Coordinates of C-alpha atoms and ligand atoms in Angstrom, one line a residue:
M628 CA 85.8 107.6 86.8
A629 CA 84.9 106.8 90.3
K630 CA 85.9 103.7 91.5
V631 CA 82.7 101.3 91.7
W632 CA 82.6 98.0 93.8
P633 CA 79.1 96.0 93.4
T634 CA 76.9 94.8 96.5
M635 CA 75.8 91.4 95.9
T636 CA 75.8 88.2 97.8
W637 CA 79.4 86.6 96.6
S638 CA 81.9 84.8 98.8
V639 CA 85.7 85.0 97.6
E640 CA 87.7 81.9 97.5
M641 CA 91.2 82.6 98.7
T642 CA 93.6 80.1 99.1
P643 CA 97.5 80.5 99.6
V644 CA 99.1 78.8 96.8
D645 CA 102.2 77.9 99.3
F646 CA 99.7 76.2 101.6
I647 CA 98.5 73.8 98.8
S648 CA 101.6 73.2 97.6
K649 CA 102.9 72.1 101.3
S650 CA 99.7 70.4 101.7
I651 CA 100.2 68.2 98.3
V652 CA 104.0 67.7 99.1
T653 CA 103.4 66.8 102.8
F654 CA 100.3 64.3 101.8
S655 CA 102.4 62.6 98.9
Q656 CA 105.5 62.3 101.8
N657 CA 102.6 60.5 104.4
F658 CA 101.6 58.1 101.9
K659 CA 100.0 55.4 103.9
I660 CA 98.3 58.2 106.1
A661 CA 96.9 59.9 103.2
K662 CA 96.0 56.9 100.8
H663 CA 92.3 56.2 99.7
K664 CA 91.5 59.6 100.9
I665 CA 90.4 62.5 99.2
F666 CA 91.2 66.1 100.4
H667 CA 89.4 69.3 99.8
L668 CA 92.2 71.9 99.3
I669 CA 89.6 74.9 98.3
N670 CA 88.8 77.2 101.1
A671 CA 85.7 76.5 103.0
N672 CA 86.0 79.6 104.7
R673 CA 85.6 82.5 102.7
K674 CA 85.6 86.2 102.6
S675 CA 82.3 88.2 101.8
S676 CA 82.8 90.3 98.7
E677 CA 81.7 93.1 101.1
K678 CA 84.5 92.5 103.5
L679 CA 86.9 92.4 100.9
C680 CA 85.9 96.2 99.2
D681 CA 86.0 97.1 103.2
I682 CA 89.8 95.8 103.5
L683 CA 90.5 97.5 100.3
I684 CA 89.1 100.7 101.8
E685 CA 91.0 100.5 104.8
E686 CA 94.1 100.2 102.8
G687 CA 93.6 103.6 101.0
Y688 CA 91.6 102.6 97.4
E689 CA 88.9 105.0 97.0
L690 CA 85.8 102.8 96.6
T691 CA 82.4 103.3 96.3
K692 CA 79.8 100.4 96.8
V693 CA 76.7 100.6 94.2
P694 CA 74.1 98.2 93.2
F695 CA 75.0 95.4 90.7
E696 CA 73.4 96.9 87.9
E697 CA 75.0 100.4 88.4
W698 CA 78.0 98.3 88.4
C699 CA 77.4 97.1 85.2
D700 CA 76.4 100.5 83.7
K701 CA 79.8 101.5 84.9
V702 CA 81.5 99.0 83.4
A703 CA 80.2 98.6 80.6
S704 CA 80.7 102.6 80.1
M705 CA 84.4 102.7 80.5
D706 CA 87.8 103.8 79.0
E707 CA 90.2 101.2 78.9
P708 CA 94.0 101.7 78.0
Q709 CA 95.1 100.3 74.6
L710 CA 96.4 96.9 75.6
R711 CA 98.5 94.3 73.0
E712 CA 96.5 92.9 70.3
G713 CA 95.0 89.9 71.5
Q714 CA 95.2 90.9 75.2
P715 CA 91.6 91.1 76.5
S716 CA 90.3 93.7 78.1
V717 CA 89.1 93.9 82.1
K718 CA 86.0 95.2 79.9
Q719 CA 86.0 92.0 77.6
M720 CA 86.3 89.3 80.3
L721 CA 83.5 91.1 82.3
R722 CA 81.0 91.2 79.3
A723 CA 79.3 87.8 80.0
V724 CA 78.1 89.5 83.7
T725 CA 77.7 93.3 82.4
D726 CA 75.6 92.0 78.9
S727 CA 73.8 89.3 81.0
R728 CA 73.0 91.6 84.1
D729 CA 73.2 88.6 86.0
S730 CA 75.0 88.5 89.1
S731 CA 74.5 85.1 89.8
L732 CA 77.3 84.5 88.1
F733 CA 79.1 85.1 90.6
F734 CA 77.2 82.9 93.3
N735 CA 79.2 80.0 94.2
D736 CA 76.9 77.3 95.6
A737 CA 79.7 74.2 95.8
T738 CA 80.3 73.4 99.6
F739 CA 83.5 71.5 99.9
D740 CA 83.9 69.4 103.5
Q741 CA 87.1 69.8 104.8
T742 CA 86.9 66.8 107.5
V743 CA 89.0 64.6 106.4
F744 CA 92.0 67.0 105.6
T745 CA 91.9 68.6 109.0
E746 CA 91.9 65.3 110.5
V747 CA 95.0 64.5 108.3
A748 CA 96.8 67.6 108.2
R749 CA 96.8 67.5 112.4
S750 CA 98.7 64.5 112.7
V751 CA 101.3 65.2 109.7
M752 CA 101.8 68.6 109.5
D753 CA 102.1 71.4 112.4
E754 CA 99.9 74.1 111.1
E755 CA 95.9 74.5 110.1
Y756 CA 94.3 75.7 107.4
P757 CA 95.3 79.3 106.9
K758 CA 92.7 81.6 108.2
I759 CA 91.7 84.1 105.4
D760 CA 91.8 87.4 107.7
S761 CA 92.5 90.8 107.0
L762 CA 96.1 90.4 107.6
L763 CA 96.4 87.9 104.6
I764 CA 94.7 89.8 101.9
K765 CA 96.6 93.1 103.7
T766 CA 99.8 91.2 102.6
Y767 CA 98.5 90.4 99.5
I768 CA 97.3 93.7 98.7
R769 CA 100.8 95.3 99.6
N770 CA 103.3 92.5 97.7
L771 CA 100.9 93.3 94.3
S772 CA 101.3 96.8 94.8
R773 CA 104.9 96.7 95.1
R774 CA 105.0 94.9 92.0
R775 CA 102.9 97.3 90.2
I776 CA 100.2 94.6 89.2
L777 CA 97.6 96.5 91.7
V778 CA 97.9 100.4 91.6
I779 CA 99.3 101.8 94.7
P780 CA 96.5 104.0 96.2
Q781 CA 98.0 107.6 97.5
R782 CA 97.2 107.0 100.8
E783 CA 100.4 106.3 102.6
A784 CA 100.1 109.4 105.2
K785 CA 96.8 107.7 106.4
L786 CA 98.4 104.6 108.2
P787 CA 97.5 104.8 111.9
L788 CA 101.2 104.5 112.8
Q789 CA 103.2 105.7 109.8
S790 CA 106.7 106.3 110.8
K791 CA 106.3 105.6 114.5
V792 CA 109.4 103.4 116.3
A793 CA 108.1 100.3 118.3
L794 CA 110.4 98.2 120.4
I795 CA 108.9 95.0 121.0
T796 CA 110.5 92.3 123.4
G797 CA 110.1 88.9 122.8
A798 CA 109.4 89.5 119.5
S799 CA 110.5 86.0 118.1
S800 CA 107.8 83.9 118.6
G801 CA 104.2 84.2 119.9
I802 CA 102.7 87.1 120.9
G803 CA 105.1 89.5 120.5
K804 CA 106.2 88.4 116.6
A805 CA 101.8 89.0 116.2
V806 CA 102.0 92.1 117.9
A807 CA 105.0 93.3 115.8
E808 CA 103.2 92.0 112.5
Q809 CA 100.4 94.3 113.3
L810 CA 101.9 97.4 114.3
A811 CA 104.2 97.1 110.8
M812 CA 101.0 96.9 108.6
A813 CA 99.6 99.7 110.3
G814 CA 102.7 101.7 109.0
A815 CA 104.9 101.6 112.3
K816 CA 109.0 100.7 111.7
V817 CA 109.2 97.7 114.2
C818 CA 112.2 96.8 116.1
L819 CA 112.0 93.1 116.7
C820 CA 114.0 92.4 120.7
A821 CA 114.8 89.0 122.0
R822 CA 118.0 86.5 122.5
R823 CA 117.2 84.0 119.2
G824 CA 118.6 85.8 116.4
E825 CA 117.5 83.6 113.7
R826 CA 113.9 83.7 114.7
L827 CA 113.9 87.2 114.8
F828 CA 115.2 87.1 111.0
E829 CA 112.4 84.7 110.1
V830 CA 110.2 87.2 111.5
R831 CA 111.7 90.0 110.2
D832 CA 111.5 88.7 106.8
G833 CA 107.9 88.0 106.9
I834 CA 107.1 91.4 107.8
V835 CA 109.5 92.8 105.0
R836 CA 108.0 90.5 102.3
S837 CA 104.7 91.9 103.6
G838 CA 105.4 95.2 102.8
G839 CA 106.5 96.7 106.3
F840 CA 109.8 97.7 107.8
A841 CA 111.2 95.7 110.7
K842 CA 115.1 95.9 112.1
V843 CA 116.6 92.9 114.5
Y844 CA 117.9 93.6 117.9
K845 CA 119.6 90.9 119.6
L846 CA 118.8 91.6 123.3
D847 CA 118.8 89.7 126.6
V848 CA 115.7 91.5 128.8
S849 CA 117.5 90.7 132.1
N850 CA 121.0 92.6 131.3
R851 CA 121.4 96.5 131.8
Q852 CA 123.6 97.2 130.0
Q853 CA 122.8 95.6 126.6
F854 CA 119.5 97.5 126.5
I855 CA 120.7 100.5 127.1
D856 CA 123.1 99.9 124.0
V857 CA 120.0 98.5 121.8
A858 CA 118.0 101.3 122.8
K859 CA 120.7 103.6 121.7
K860 CA 121.0 101.8 118.5
I861 CA 117.5 102.0 117.6
Q862 CA 117.2 105.5 118.0
D863 CA 120.1 106.0 115.8
E864 CA 119.2 103.5 113.1
C865 CA 115.1 104.5 113.3
G866 CA 114.8 107.0 115.7
Q867 CA 113.3 108.2 118.8
I868 CA 111.2 105.2 120.2
D869 CA 107.6 105.8 120.5
I870 CA 105.9 102.6 121.5
L871 CA 107.3 100.4 123.9
M872 CA 105.9 96.9 124.2
N873 CA 107.5 94.6 127.5
N874 CA 106.4 91.6 126.1
A875 CA 109.4 89.2 126.8
G876 CA 108.2 86.8 129.3
L877 CA 108.8 83.1 130.9
M878 CA 105.9 80.8 132.5
Y879 CA 107.2 78.0 134.2
Y880 CA 104.2 75.6 136.1
T881 CA 106.1 74.6 139.1
H882 CA 104.2 73.1 142.5
I883 CA 105.5 75.2 145.0
H884 CA 106.8 72.2 147.7
N885 CA 108.9 71.0 144.6
I886 CA 111.3 74.4 145.3
M887 CA 112.1 75.3 142.0
Q888 CA 114.3 78.2 142.5
D889 CA 116.1 78.2 139.4
D890 CA 112.8 78.6 137.5
W891 CA 111.6 81.3 139.8
D892 CA 114.7 83.0 139.7
R893 CA 114.4 83.1 135.3
M894 CA 110.7 84.2 135.7
V895 CA 111.9 87.0 138.0
N896 CA 114.4 87.6 136.3
V897 CA 112.7 88.5 132.5
N898 CA 109.1 89.2 133.9
C899 CA 109.9 91.7 136.2
I900 CA 113.7 93.0 136.1
G901 CA 113.3 92.9 132.2
I902 CA 110.7 95.7 132.6
T903 CA 112.5 97.6 134.7
N904 CA 116.0 97.4 132.8
S905 CA 113.6 98.6 129.4
L906 CA 112.3 101.3 131.7
A907 CA 115.6 102.6 132.7
A908 CA 116.6 102.7 129.0
V909 CA 114.0 104.2 126.9
L910 CA 111.4 106.5 129.4
P911 CA 114.1 109.3 129.9
G912 CA 113.7 110.0 126.3
M913 CA 109.9 109.4 126.3
L914 CA 109.8 111.9 128.9
E915 CA 112.2 114.5 127.2
R916 CA 110.0 114.7 124.7
K917 CA 106.5 114.1 126.4
N918 CA 105.4 111.8 124.3
G919 CA 105.5 107.7 124.3
H920 CA 103.3 104.6 124.2
I921 CA 104.4 101.9 126.9
I922 CA 102.5 98.2 126.8
N923 CA 103.0 95.5 129.4
T924 CA 102.0 92.4 128.7
S925 CA 100.5 91.4 132.1
S926 CA 98.4 88.0 132.0
D927 CA 95.0 87.3 133.7
A928 CA 97.4 85.6 136.2
G929 CA 98.6 89.3 137.0
R930 CA 94.7 90.1 138.7
R931 CA 94.2 86.4 140.1
G932 CA 96.6 83.7 141.7
F933 CA 96.4 80.3 139.4
A934 CA 97.4 77.3 141.4
G935 CA 101.1 76.4 139.4
L936 CA 101.8 79.8 139.2
A937 CA 102.4 81.0 141.9
V938 CA 105.6 82.8 141.0
Y939 CA 104.5 83.6 137.8
S940 CA 101.3 85.2 138.9
G941 CA 103.4 86.9 141.6
T942 CA 105.6 88.5 138.2
K943 CA 102.8 89.4 136.9
F944 CA 101.0 91.0 140.0
F945 CA 104.4 92.7 139.8
V946 CA 103.6 94.1 136.2
E947 CA 100.3 95.3 137.2
G948 CA 101.4 97.0 140.3
L949 CA 104.7 98.8 138.4
S950 CA 101.9 99.8 135.4
Q951 CA 99.3 101.1 137.7
A952 CA 101.7 103.4 139.8
L953 CA 103.6 104.2 136.7
R954 CA 100.7 105.2 135.0
H955 CA 99.6 108.0 137.6
E956 CA 103.1 109.5 137.9
V957 CA 103.6 110.1 133.5
K958 CA 99.8 110.3 132.9
D959 CA 101.0 114.6 132.8
K960 CA 103.5 113.8 130.4
G961 CA 102.3 112.6 127.5
I962 CA 102.7 109.1 128.1
R963 CA 100.4 106.0 128.3
V964 CA 100.1 103.0 129.8
T965 CA 98.7 99.7 129.1
C966 CA 98.5 96.5 130.5
I967 CA 97.1 94.3 128.1
Q968 CA 96.4 90.3 130.0
P969 CA 95.6 88.0 128.0
G970 CA 94.1 84.5 129.4
D971 CA 95.7 80.9 127.5
V972 CA 97.4 82.0 123.9
K973 CA 98.6 79.7 121.5
T974 CA 102.7 80.2 122.0
E975 CA 105.7 78.3 122.9
L976 CA 105.6 79.1 126.3
L977 CA 104.0 76.3 127.9
T978 CA 106.9 74.1 126.4
H979 CA 109.7 75.1 128.8
T980 CA 107.9 73.9 132.1
N981 CA 110.6 71.6 133.8
D982 CA 108.0 70.3 136.3
H983 CA 106.1 68.0 134.3
D984 CA 104.0 66.9 137.2
A985 CA 102.7 70.6 137.5
K986 CA 101.7 71.6 134.4
A987 CA 99.7 68.1 133.8
A988 CA 98.0 69.0 137.2
Y989 CA 97.2 72.6 136.5
D990 CA 98.0 73.2 132.6
G991 CA 94.1 73.9 130.9
S992 CA 95.0 74.9 127.9
E993 CA 93.8 72.2 126.3
S994 CA 90.2 72.2 127.6
C995 CA 89.3 74.5 125.3
R996 CA 89.8 76.6 122.0
I997 CA 92.4 79.3 123.4
L998 CA 93.6 82.5 121.7
D999 CA 95.9 83.0 118.9
P1000 CA 98.3 85.3 119.0
E1001 CA 96.9 87.5 116.5
D1002 CA 94.1 87.8 118.7
V1003 CA 96.4 89.8 121.5
G1004 CA 98.2 91.2 118.4
K1005 CA 95.2 93.5 117.2
A1006 CA 93.8 94.0 120.6
V1007 CA 97.7 95.9 121.0
L1008 CA 97.0 97.7 117.7
Y1009 CA 93.8 98.9 119.4
A1010 CA 95.6 100.4 122.5
V1011 CA 97.8 101.9 120.2
T1012 CA 95.7 103.4 117.8
Q1013 CA 93.5 105.5 119.9
P1014 CA 93.4 109.2 119.8
E1015 CA 96.2 110.6 122.2
H1016 CA 93.7 111.7 124.7
V1017 CA 92.3 108.3 125.3
G1018 CA 94.0 106.0 127.7
V1019 CA 93.6 102.3 127.3
N1020 CA 94.6 101.4 130.6
E1021 CA 94.1 97.9 130.6
I1022 CA 92.9 94.8 128.2
L1023 CA 91.8 91.5 129.9
I1024 CA 91.4 88.8 126.8
E1025 CA 90.1 85.6 127.3
P1026 CA 88.9 82.3 125.2
R1027 CA 85.7 82.7 125.4
E1028 CA 84.7 79.7 126.8
N1029 CA 87.3 80.2 129.9
P1030 CA 86.7 83.8 131.5
I1031 CA 88.3 84.6 134.4
Ligands
NDP939 P1 106.6 82.8 123.7 O1 107.4 81.7 124.5 O2 106.2 82.1 122.3 O3 107.5 84.1 123.9 C1 108.1 84.6 125.0 C2 109.0 85.3 124.0 O4 109.8 86.0 125.4 C3 110.0 84.8 123.3 O5 110.0 85.9 122.2 C4 111.5 84.9 123.9 O6 112.3 85.2 123.1 C5 111.5 86.1 124.7 N1 112.4 86.2 125.8 C6 112.5 85.3 126.6 N2 113.2 85.5 127.3 C7 113.9 86.5 127.5 C8 115.0 87.2 127.3 N3 116.1 87.0 128.5 N4 115.7 88.4 127.0 C9 114.9 88.4 125.8 N5 113.6 87.9 125.3 C10 113.1 86.9 125.9 O7 105.4 83.0 124.7 P2 104.5 84.0 124.3 O8 104.5 85.0 123.4 O9 102.9 83.7 125.3 O10 104.9 85.2 126.0 C11 105.0 86.4 125.4 C12 104.2 87.1 126.6 O11 103.0 86.9 126.9 C13 104.9 86.6 128.2 O12 105.1 87.6 128.7 C14 103.7 85.9 128.5 O13 103.9 85.9 130.3 C15 102.7 86.6 128.4 N6 101.5 85.8 128.3 C16 101.3 84.5 127.4 C17 100.0 84.2 127.9 C18 99.9 82.8 127.0 O14 98.7 81.8 127.0 N7 100.8 82.1 125.7 C19 99.2 84.7 128.8 C20 99.3 85.4 129.7 C21 100.4 86.5 129.4 P3 114.0 84.4 123.0 O15 113.8 82.9 123.6 O16 114.2 84.2 121.6 O17 114.4 85.3 123.8

């Protein structure tokens, strides 16, 4: 029987159980702040059932949206496998709806105010209410499939990056981590590179738990030989590198008159030399195979100079210049080059600045709702899933309230 989904205005409430339990424990441990307050842990931001259906279809489930009445007919006439005695079948569980043909049983008119929760959570927890986005829902679907609770859809081959190998530098946090998650969910084998091994293993574990493939490779991008060795190891263990994301980077605000040469050198070594080391290690293989996609994380500071970021902007102008010229050189060799140019993103990048006066003078990241790493991850996923003849040269992605 064709699988059908009822079309109706119903929004689904989903709240990750680990978030609920963490909230309860945290509030209990911070009794002074939490006392006399009522917290709604129910998610106020629901997912429409239409959107949920679209995500299931994207994941390979063959579903057809039909009017509610038609869906009731189909459910009422469906055959069901024999269940254990006393166990209600899906059909029986839905009988109240299908017999009455009353779709309002699905509607949720209740609303929940999260103001108190948000205020208190901000002061005692290091995370906000989880976004119920397609990544989370896909994670649920994959896990339920792996546990055989949901039937695994017959569409493994449809994943857009199936069996592609992606090397991502700076994958231990922020943008690199988000890109790794997005590419892994699209079927890529992601090779996570950075210096902090423990953080890389955490990222890997998250991806593997979600049904993806990830491996850890400790790497300091400013070290030529290490890059060559890691690229070789990846090739031996995972296959040829199809996608190379040069994302590792450092940014220090500095007043130029403070002459913070150590900070400047570190930025040049990672943001510029790191990329030339990467190209030396990975580009030859791509040229040989006449195939590959290189993504360089530049910045909006690679499009214009920002006060307090003279050297950083300089390194990102280097990334832009290198990418533009490289794109022309390799365009006939099947290789694409994309520069991703984010504005302020909520990551650990700013926490490393040593010149605190410069940071206080120039950092504007608190002035508006800035980007989440996932926003950039999705932009990269877009670039790498375009057909072969399409070159996404640049993606400038800014907080809406802070255009360049
Ligand atoms: P994070 O600080 O969260 O991430 C930086 C990453 O770079 C970490 O994974 C770090 O890993 C890695 N890294 C730093 N030095 C080295 C090194 N020598 N060798 C290998 N890896 C290294 O910041 P973001 O995610 O924000 O930064 C990622 C990129 O995005 C950078 O290139 C940054 O310039 C760019 N960007 C960021 C913006 C923002 O507002 N956050 C805006 C525009 C661009 P580890 O320490 O484990 O080695």
